[in-house]
mmCIF file of C-alpha atoms in Angstrom:
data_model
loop_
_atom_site.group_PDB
_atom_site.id
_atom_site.type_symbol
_atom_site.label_atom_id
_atom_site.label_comp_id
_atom_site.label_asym_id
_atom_site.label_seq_id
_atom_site.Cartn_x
_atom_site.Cartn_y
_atom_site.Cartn_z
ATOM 1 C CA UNK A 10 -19.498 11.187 -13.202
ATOM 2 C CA UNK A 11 -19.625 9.688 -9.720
ATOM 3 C CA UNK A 12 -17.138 7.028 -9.077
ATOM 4 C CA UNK A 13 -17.406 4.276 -6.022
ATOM 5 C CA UNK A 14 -15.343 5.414 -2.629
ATOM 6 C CA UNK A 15 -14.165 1.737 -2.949
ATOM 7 C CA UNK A 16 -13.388 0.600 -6.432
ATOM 8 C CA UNK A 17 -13.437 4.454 -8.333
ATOM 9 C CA UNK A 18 -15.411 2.637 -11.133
ATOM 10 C CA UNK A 19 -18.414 4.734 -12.524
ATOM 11 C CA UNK A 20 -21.645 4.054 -10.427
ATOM 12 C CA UNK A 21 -23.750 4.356 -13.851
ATOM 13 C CA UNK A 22 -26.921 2.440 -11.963
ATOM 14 C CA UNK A 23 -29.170 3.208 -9.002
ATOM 15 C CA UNK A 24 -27.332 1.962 -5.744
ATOM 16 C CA UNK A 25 -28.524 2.355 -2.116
ATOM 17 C CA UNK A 26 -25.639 4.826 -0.761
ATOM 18 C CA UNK A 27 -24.713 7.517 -3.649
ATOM 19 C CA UNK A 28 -21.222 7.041 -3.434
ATOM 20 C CA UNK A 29 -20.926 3.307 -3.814
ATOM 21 C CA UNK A 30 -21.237 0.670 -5.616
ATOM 22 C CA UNK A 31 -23.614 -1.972 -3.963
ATOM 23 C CA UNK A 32 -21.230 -4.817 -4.700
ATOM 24 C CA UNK A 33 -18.258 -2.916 -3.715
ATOM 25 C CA UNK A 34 -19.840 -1.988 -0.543
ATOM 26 C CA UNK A 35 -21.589 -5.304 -0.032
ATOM 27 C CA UNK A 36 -18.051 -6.693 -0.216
ATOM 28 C CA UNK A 37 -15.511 -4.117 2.239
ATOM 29 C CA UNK A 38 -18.334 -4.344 4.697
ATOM 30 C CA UNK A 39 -20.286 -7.690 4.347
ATOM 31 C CA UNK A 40 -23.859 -5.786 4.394
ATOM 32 C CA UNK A 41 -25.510 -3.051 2.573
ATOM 33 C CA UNK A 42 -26.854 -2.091 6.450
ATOM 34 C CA UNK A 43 -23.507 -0.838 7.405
ATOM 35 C CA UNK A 44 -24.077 3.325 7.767
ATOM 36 C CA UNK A 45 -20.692 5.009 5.714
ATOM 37 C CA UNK A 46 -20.741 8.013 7.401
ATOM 38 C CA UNK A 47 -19.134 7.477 10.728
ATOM 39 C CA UNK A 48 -20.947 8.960 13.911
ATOM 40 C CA UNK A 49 -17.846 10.875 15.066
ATOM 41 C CA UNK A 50 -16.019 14.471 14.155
ATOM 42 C CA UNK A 51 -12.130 14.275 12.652
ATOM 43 C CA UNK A 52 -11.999 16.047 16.296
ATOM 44 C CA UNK A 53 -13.370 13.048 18.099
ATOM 45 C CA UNK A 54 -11.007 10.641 16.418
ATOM 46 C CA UNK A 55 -8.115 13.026 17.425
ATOM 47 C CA UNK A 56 -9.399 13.322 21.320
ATOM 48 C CA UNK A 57 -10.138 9.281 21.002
ATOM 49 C CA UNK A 58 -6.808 8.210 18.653
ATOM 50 C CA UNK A 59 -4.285 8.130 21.573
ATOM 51 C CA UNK A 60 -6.749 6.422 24.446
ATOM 52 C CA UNK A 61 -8.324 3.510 22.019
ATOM 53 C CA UNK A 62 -5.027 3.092 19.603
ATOM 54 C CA UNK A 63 -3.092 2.181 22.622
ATOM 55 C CA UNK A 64 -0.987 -0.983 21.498
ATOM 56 C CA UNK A 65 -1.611 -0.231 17.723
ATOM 57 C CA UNK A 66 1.602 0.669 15.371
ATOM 58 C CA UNK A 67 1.126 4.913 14.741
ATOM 59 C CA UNK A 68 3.329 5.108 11.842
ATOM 60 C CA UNK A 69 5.022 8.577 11.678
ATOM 61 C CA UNK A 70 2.284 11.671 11.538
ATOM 62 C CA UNK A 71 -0.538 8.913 10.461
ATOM 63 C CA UNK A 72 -2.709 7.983 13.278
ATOM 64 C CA UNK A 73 -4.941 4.974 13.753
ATOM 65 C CA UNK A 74 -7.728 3.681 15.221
ATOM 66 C CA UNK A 75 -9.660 0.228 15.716
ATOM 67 C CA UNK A 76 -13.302 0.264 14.295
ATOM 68 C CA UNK A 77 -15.883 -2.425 14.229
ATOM 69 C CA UNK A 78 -19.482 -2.967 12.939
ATOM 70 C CA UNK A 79 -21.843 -2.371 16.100
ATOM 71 C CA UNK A 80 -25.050 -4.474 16.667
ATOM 72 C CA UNK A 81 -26.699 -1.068 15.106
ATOM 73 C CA UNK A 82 -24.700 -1.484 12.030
ATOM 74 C CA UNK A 83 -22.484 1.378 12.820
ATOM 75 C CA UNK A 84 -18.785 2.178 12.786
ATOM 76 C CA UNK A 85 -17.475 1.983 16.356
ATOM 77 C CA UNK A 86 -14.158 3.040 17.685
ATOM 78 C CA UNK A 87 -12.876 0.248 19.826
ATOM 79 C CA UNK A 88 -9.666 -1.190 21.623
ATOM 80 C CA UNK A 89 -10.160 -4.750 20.961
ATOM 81 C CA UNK A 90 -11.724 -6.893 18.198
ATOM 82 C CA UNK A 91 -11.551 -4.687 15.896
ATOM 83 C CA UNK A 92 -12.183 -5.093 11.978
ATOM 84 C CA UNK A 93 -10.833 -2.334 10.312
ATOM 85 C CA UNK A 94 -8.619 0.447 10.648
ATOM 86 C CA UNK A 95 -9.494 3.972 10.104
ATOM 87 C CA UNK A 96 -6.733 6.575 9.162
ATOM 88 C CA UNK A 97 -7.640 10.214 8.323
ATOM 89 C CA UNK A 98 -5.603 12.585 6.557
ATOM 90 C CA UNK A 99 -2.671 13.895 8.941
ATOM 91 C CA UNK A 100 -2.974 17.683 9.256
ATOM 92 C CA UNK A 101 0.365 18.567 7.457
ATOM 93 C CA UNK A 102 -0.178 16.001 4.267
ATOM 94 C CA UNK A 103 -4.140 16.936 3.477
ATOM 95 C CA UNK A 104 -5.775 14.577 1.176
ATOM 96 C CA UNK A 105 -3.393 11.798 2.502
ATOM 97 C CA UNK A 106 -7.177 8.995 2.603
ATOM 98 C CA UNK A 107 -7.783 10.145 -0.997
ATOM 99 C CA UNK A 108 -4.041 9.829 -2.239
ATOM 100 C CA UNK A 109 -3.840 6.238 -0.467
ATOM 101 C CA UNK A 110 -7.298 4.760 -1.548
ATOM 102 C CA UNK A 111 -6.190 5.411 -5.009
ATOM 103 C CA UNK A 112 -2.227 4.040 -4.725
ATOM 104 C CA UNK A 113 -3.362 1.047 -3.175
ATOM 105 C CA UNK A 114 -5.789 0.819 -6.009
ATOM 106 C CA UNK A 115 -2.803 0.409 -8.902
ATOM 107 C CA UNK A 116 -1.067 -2.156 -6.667
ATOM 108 C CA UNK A 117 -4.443 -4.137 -7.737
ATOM 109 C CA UNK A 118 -4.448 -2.999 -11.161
ATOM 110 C CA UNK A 119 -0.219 -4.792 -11.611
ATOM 111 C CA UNK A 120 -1.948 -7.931 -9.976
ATOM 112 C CA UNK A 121 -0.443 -7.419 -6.944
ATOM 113 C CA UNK A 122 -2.875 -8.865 -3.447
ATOM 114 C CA UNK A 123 -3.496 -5.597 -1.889
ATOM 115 C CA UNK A 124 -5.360 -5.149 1.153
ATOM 116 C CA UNK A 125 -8.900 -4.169 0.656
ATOM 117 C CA UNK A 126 -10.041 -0.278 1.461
ATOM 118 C CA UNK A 127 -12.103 2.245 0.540
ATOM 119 C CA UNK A 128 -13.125 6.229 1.449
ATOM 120 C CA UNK A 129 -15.821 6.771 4.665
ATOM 121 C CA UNK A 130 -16.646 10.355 6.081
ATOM 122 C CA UNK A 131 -16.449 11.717 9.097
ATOM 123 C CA UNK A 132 -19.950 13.172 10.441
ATOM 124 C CA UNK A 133 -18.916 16.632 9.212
ATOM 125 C CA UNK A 134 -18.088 15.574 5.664
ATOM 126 C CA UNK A 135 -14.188 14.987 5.538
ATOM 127 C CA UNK A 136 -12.868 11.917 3.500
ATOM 128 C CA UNK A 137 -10.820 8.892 5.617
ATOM 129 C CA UNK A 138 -9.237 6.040 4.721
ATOM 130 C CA UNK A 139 -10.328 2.713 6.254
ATOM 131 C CA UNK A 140 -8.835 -0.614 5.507
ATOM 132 C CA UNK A 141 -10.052 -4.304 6.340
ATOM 133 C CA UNK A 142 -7.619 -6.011 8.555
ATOM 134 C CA UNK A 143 -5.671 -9.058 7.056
ATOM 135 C CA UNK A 144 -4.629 -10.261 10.218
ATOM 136 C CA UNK A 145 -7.701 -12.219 11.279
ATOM 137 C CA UNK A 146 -9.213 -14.861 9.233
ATOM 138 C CA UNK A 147 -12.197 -16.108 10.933
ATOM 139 C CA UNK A 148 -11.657 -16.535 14.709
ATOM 140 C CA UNK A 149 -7.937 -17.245 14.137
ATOM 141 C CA UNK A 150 -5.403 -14.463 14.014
ATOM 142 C CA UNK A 151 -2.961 -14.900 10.839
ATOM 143 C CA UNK A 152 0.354 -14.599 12.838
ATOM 144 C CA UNK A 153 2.466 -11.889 10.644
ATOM 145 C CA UNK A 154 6.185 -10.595 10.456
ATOM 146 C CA UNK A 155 7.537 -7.571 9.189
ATOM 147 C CA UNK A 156 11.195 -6.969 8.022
ATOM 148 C CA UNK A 157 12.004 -5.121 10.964
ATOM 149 C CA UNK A 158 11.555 -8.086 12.698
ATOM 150 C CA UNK A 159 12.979 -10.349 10.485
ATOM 151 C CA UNK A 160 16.296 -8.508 10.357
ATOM 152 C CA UNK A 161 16.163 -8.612 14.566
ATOM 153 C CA UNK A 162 16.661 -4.676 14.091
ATOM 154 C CA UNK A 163 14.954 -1.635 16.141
ATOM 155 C CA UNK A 164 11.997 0.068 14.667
ATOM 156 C CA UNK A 165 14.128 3.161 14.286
ATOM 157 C CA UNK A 166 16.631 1.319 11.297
ATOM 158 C CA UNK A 167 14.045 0.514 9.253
ATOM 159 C CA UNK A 168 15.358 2.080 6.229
ATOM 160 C CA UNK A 169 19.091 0.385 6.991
ATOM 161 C CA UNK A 170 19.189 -2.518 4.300
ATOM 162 C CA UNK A 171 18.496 -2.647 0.541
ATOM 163 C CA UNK A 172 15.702 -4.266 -1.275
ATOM 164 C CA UNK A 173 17.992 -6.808 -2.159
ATOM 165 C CA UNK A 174 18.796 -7.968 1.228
ATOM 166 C CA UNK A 175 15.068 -7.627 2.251
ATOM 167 C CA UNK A 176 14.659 -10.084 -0.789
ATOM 168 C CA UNK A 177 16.805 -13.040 0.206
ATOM 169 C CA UNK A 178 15.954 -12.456 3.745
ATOM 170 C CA UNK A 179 11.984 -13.559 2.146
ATOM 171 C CA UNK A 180 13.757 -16.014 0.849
ATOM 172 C CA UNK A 181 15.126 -17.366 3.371
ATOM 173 C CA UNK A 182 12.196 -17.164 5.612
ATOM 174 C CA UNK A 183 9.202 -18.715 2.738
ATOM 175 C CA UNK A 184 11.799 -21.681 2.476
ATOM 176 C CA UNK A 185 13.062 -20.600 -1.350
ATOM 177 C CA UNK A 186 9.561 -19.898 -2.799
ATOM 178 C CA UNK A 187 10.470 -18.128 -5.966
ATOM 179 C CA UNK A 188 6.954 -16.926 -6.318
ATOM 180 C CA UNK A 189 7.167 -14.989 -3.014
ATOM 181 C CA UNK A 190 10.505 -13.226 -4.013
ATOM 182 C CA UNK A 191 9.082 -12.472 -7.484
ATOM 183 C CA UNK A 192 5.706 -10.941 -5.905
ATOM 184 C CA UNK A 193 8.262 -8.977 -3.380
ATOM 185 C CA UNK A 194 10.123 -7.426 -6.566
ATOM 186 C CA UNK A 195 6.877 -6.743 -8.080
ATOM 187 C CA UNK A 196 6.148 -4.199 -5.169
ATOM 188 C CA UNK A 197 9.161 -2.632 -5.112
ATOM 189 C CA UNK A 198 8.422 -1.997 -8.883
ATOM 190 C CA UNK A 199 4.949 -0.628 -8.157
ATOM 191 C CA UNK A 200 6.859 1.663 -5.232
ATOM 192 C CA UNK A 201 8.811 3.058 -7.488
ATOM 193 C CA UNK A 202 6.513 4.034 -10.377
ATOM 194 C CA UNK A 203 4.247 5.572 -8.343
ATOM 195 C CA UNK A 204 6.600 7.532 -5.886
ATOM 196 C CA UNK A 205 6.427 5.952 -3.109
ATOM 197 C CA UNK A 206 9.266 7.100 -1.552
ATOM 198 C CA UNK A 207 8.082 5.387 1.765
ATOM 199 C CA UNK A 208 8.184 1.766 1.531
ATOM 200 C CA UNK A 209 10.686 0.799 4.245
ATOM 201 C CA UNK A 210 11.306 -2.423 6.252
ATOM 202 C CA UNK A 211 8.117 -2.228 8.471
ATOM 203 C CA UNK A 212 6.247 -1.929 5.354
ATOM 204 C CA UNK A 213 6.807 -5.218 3.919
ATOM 205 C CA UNK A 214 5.281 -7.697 6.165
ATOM 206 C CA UNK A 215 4.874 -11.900 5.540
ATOM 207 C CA UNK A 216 2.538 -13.968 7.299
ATOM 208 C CA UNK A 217 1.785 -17.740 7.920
ATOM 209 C CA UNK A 218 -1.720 -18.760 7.936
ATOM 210 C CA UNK A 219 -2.959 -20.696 11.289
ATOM 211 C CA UNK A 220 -3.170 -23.933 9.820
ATOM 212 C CA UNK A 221 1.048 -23.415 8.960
ATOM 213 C CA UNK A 222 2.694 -24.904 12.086
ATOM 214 C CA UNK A 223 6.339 -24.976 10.494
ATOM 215 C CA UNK A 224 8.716 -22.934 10.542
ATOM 216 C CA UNK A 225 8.926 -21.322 7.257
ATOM 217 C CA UNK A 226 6.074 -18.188 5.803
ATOM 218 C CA UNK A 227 3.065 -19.187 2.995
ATOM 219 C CA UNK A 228 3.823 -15.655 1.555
ATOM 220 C CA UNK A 229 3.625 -12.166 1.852
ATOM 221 C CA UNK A 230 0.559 -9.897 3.241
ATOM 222 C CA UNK A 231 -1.468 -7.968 1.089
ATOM 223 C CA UNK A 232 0.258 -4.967 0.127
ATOM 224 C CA UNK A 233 -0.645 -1.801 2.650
ATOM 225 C CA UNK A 234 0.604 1.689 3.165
ATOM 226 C CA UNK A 235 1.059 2.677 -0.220
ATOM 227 C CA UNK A 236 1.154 6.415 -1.004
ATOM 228 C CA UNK A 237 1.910 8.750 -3.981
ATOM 229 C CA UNK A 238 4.589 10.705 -1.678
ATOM 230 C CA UNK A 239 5.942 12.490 -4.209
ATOM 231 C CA UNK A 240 2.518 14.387 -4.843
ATOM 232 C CA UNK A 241 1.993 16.302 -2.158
ATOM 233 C CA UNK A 242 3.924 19.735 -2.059
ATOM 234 C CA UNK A 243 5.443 18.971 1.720
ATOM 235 C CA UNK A 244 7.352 16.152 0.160
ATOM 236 C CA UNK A 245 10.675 17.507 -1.491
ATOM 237 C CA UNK A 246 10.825 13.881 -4.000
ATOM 238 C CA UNK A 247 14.746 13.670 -3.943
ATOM 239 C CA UNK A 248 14.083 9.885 -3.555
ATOM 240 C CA UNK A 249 13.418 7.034 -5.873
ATOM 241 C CA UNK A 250 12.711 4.553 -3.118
ATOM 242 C CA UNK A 251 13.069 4.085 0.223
ATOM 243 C CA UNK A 252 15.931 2.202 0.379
ATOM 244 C CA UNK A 253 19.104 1.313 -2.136
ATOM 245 C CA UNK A 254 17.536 -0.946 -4.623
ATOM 246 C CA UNK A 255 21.043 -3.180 -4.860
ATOM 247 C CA UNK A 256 23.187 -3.500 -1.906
ATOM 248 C CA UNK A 257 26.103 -2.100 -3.660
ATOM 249 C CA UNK A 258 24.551 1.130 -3.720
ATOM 250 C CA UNK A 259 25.558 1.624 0.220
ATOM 251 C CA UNK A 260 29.107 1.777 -1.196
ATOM 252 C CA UNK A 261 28.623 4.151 -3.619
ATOM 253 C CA UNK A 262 28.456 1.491 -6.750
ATOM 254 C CA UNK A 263 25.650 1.782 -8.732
ATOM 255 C CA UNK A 264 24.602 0.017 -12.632
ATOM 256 C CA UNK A 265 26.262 0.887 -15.837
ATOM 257 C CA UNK A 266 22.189 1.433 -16.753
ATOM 258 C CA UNK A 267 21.760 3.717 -13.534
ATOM 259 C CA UNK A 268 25.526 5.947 -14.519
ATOM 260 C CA UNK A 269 24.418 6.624 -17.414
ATOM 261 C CA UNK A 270 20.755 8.065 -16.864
ATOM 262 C CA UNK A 271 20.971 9.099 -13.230
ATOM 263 C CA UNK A 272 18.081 7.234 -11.913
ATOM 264 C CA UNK A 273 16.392 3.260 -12.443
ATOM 265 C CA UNK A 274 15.321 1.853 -15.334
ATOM 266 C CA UNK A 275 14.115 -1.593 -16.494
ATOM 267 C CA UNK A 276 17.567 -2.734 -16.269
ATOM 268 C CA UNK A 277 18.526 -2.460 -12.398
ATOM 269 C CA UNK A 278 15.068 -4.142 -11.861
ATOM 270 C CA UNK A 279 16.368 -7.207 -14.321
ATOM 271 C CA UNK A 280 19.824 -6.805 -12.028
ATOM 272 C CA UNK A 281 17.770 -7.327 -8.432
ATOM 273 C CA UNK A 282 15.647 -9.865 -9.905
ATOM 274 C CA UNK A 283 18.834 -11.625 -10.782
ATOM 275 C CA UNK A 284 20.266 -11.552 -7.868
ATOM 276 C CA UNK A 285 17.146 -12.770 -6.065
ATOM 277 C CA UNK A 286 17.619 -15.643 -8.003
ATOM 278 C CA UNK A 287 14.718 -14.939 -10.126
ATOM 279 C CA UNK A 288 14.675 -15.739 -14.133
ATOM 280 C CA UNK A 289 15.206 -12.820 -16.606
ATOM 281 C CA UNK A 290 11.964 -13.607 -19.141
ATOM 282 C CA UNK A 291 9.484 -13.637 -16.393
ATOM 283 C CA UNK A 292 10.858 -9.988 -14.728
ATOM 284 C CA UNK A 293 10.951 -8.611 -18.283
ATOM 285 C CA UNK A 294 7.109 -10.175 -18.659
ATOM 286 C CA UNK A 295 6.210 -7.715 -15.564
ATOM 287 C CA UNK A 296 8.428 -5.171 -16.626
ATOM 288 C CA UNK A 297 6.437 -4.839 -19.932
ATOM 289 C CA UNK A 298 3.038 -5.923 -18.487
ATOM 290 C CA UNK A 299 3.154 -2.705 -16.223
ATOM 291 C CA UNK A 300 4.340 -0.744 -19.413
ATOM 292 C CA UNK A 301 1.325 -2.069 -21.119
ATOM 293 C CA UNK A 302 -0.995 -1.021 -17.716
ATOM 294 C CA UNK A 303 0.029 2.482 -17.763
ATOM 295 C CA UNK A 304 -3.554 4.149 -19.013
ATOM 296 C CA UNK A 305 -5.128 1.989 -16.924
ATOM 297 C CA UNK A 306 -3.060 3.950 -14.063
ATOM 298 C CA UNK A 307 -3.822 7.270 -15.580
ATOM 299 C CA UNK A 308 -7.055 6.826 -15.867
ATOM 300 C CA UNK A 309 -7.775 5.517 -12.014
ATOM 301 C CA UNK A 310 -5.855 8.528 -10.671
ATOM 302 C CA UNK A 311 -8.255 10.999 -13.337
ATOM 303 C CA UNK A 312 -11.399 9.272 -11.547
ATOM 304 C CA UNK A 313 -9.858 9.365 -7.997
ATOM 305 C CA UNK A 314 -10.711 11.612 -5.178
ATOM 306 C CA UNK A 315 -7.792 13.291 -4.894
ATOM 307 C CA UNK A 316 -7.182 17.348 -5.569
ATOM 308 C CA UNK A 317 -6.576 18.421 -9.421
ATOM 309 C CA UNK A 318 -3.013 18.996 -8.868
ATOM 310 C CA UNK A 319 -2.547 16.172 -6.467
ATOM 311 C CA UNK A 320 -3.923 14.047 -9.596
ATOM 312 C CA UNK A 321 -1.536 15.782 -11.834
ATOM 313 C CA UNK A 322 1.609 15.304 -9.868
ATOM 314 C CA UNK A 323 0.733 11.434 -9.493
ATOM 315 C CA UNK A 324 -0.354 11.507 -12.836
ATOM 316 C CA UNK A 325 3.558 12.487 -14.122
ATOM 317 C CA UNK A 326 5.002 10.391 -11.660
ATOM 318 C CA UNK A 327 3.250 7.161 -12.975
ATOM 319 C CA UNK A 328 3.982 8.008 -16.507
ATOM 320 C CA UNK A 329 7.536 9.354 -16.066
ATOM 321 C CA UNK A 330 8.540 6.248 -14.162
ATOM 322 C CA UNK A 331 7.279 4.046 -16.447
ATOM 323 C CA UNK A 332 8.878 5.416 -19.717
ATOM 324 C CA UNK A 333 12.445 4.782 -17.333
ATOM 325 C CA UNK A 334 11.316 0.751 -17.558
ATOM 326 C CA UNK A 335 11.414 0.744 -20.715
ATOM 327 C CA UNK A 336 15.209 1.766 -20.883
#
């Protein structure tokens, strides 16, 4: 069956481009007059990427570019007012668009605000990723903040400090706003059942909206640069995260939970949301929730886009991680 390049739900009906759903589409792109197949080679973008990406972050082998909606209703690559951002699949980690479009889908399926994307082609066929910006909101730009910056640190040390320092730097910066800190441990949850081995400090971003003239953030950005790492076969997946879940773990000390299996379960997760300042029942509530969610998972990666044994790998991942929750 034929499953939308935006949502992967079954396009069962007659809708004007074959691989989406009208809706979907309609939605991402604001029109059903927007052409999905984008006027330029993978070539191009790679011969454009470094002149029009200039000022752009280019976040390790992943390149970038700007793209808007021209008066012909046509994706153009541009330097400045741009809508959405295009990445293709790096040369050295193939089917990186497909992989993402469908991780970034299970942050939505755990209820997490995830930024909206989908799957275009290139001219000669080949599958990219493209994104919606959530900087902008109207004519105002949404002023944003990763951890990076938070910390006051270089680019370079952004996997220097646990997810428990990340969390009570949040917050400290949303003012106490438990609800912040508990959607923060909710991603770092979803990171770690899917393999995402990747989500460092410039990867976890907050923002305050431009009517917010205090000091303090509303909350945290959609979620963005997720990735099943651990299924392609250039990643080696000796990492459970990023970074040490509990700052402890820098010195060596790890839980009683985590000595005893050799890896996280349910337990360390209650441990961080502790120490976040977060109450037990409503961690364990996600904890089981995502349990609960797991053939949801399964079934979005077995309708993805991604290669059969790029879906397999992910596949185990999901399932493997989430049995560890439940010790």
């Amino acid at each position: 069956m034929n499953h939308c390049r935006i949502s992967l739900k079954p396009i069962k009906t007659h809708s004007k481009y074959p691989h989406y759903l009208d809706y979907e589409f309609r939605k991402l792109f604001q029109s059903l007059k927007v052409n999905p197949v984008l006027s330029f080679t993978r070539k191009d973008f790679f011969r454009q990427s470094p002149i029009k990406s200039k000022g752009m972050s280019i976040s390790g082998v992943q390149q970038k570019l700007s793209l808007k909606i021209s008066s012909d209703n046509e994706f153009e690559i541009t330097s400045t007012e741009g809508e959405y951002i295009l990445k293709p699949s790096p040369e050295t980690f193939p089917h990186a668009s497909e992989n993402e479009h469908c991780a970034m889908l299970t942050s939505r399926i755990l209820g997490i605000k995830t930024a909206d994307c989908g799957l275009v082609s290139f001219s000669d066929g080949e599958l990219a990723y493209i994104t919606k910006r959530f900087d902008l909101k109207g004519e105002n730009k949404i002023h944003q903040e990763d951890l990076v910056q938070g910390f006051e640190m270089r680019s370079e040390d952004k996997y220097a400090y646990s997810y428990e320092k990340s969390g009570k730097l949040i917050n400290a910066m949303t003012n106490g706003k438990a609800s912040v800190v508990f959607d923060f441990l909710s991603r770092v949850v979803h990171a770690y059942i899917i393999g995402n081995d990747d989500m460092h400090l410039k990867n976890i971003s907050l923002q305050k909206l431009p009517e917010n003239t205090g000091l303090y953030y509303d909350g945290m950005t959609p979620n963005y640069d997720c990735l099943f790492t651990n299924a392609f076969n250039t990643v080696s997946g000796s990492d459970f995260l990023a970074l040490d879940l509990l700052e402890d773990e820098k010195h060596g000390i790890f839980s009683k939970a985590y000595e005893k299996y050799g890896f996280y379960t349910g337990h360390d997760f209650k441990v961080l949301g502790d120490r976040l300042g977060l109450r037990e029942k409503p961690v364990t509530t996600l904890i089981n929730n995502i349990r609960k969610k797991e053939p949801l998972l399964i079934d979005l990666i077995h309708c993805s886009l991604m290669p059969a044994d790029m879906k397999k790998k992910a596949g185990l991942m999901v399932s493997e991680r989430i049995k560890t929750l439940g010790f």
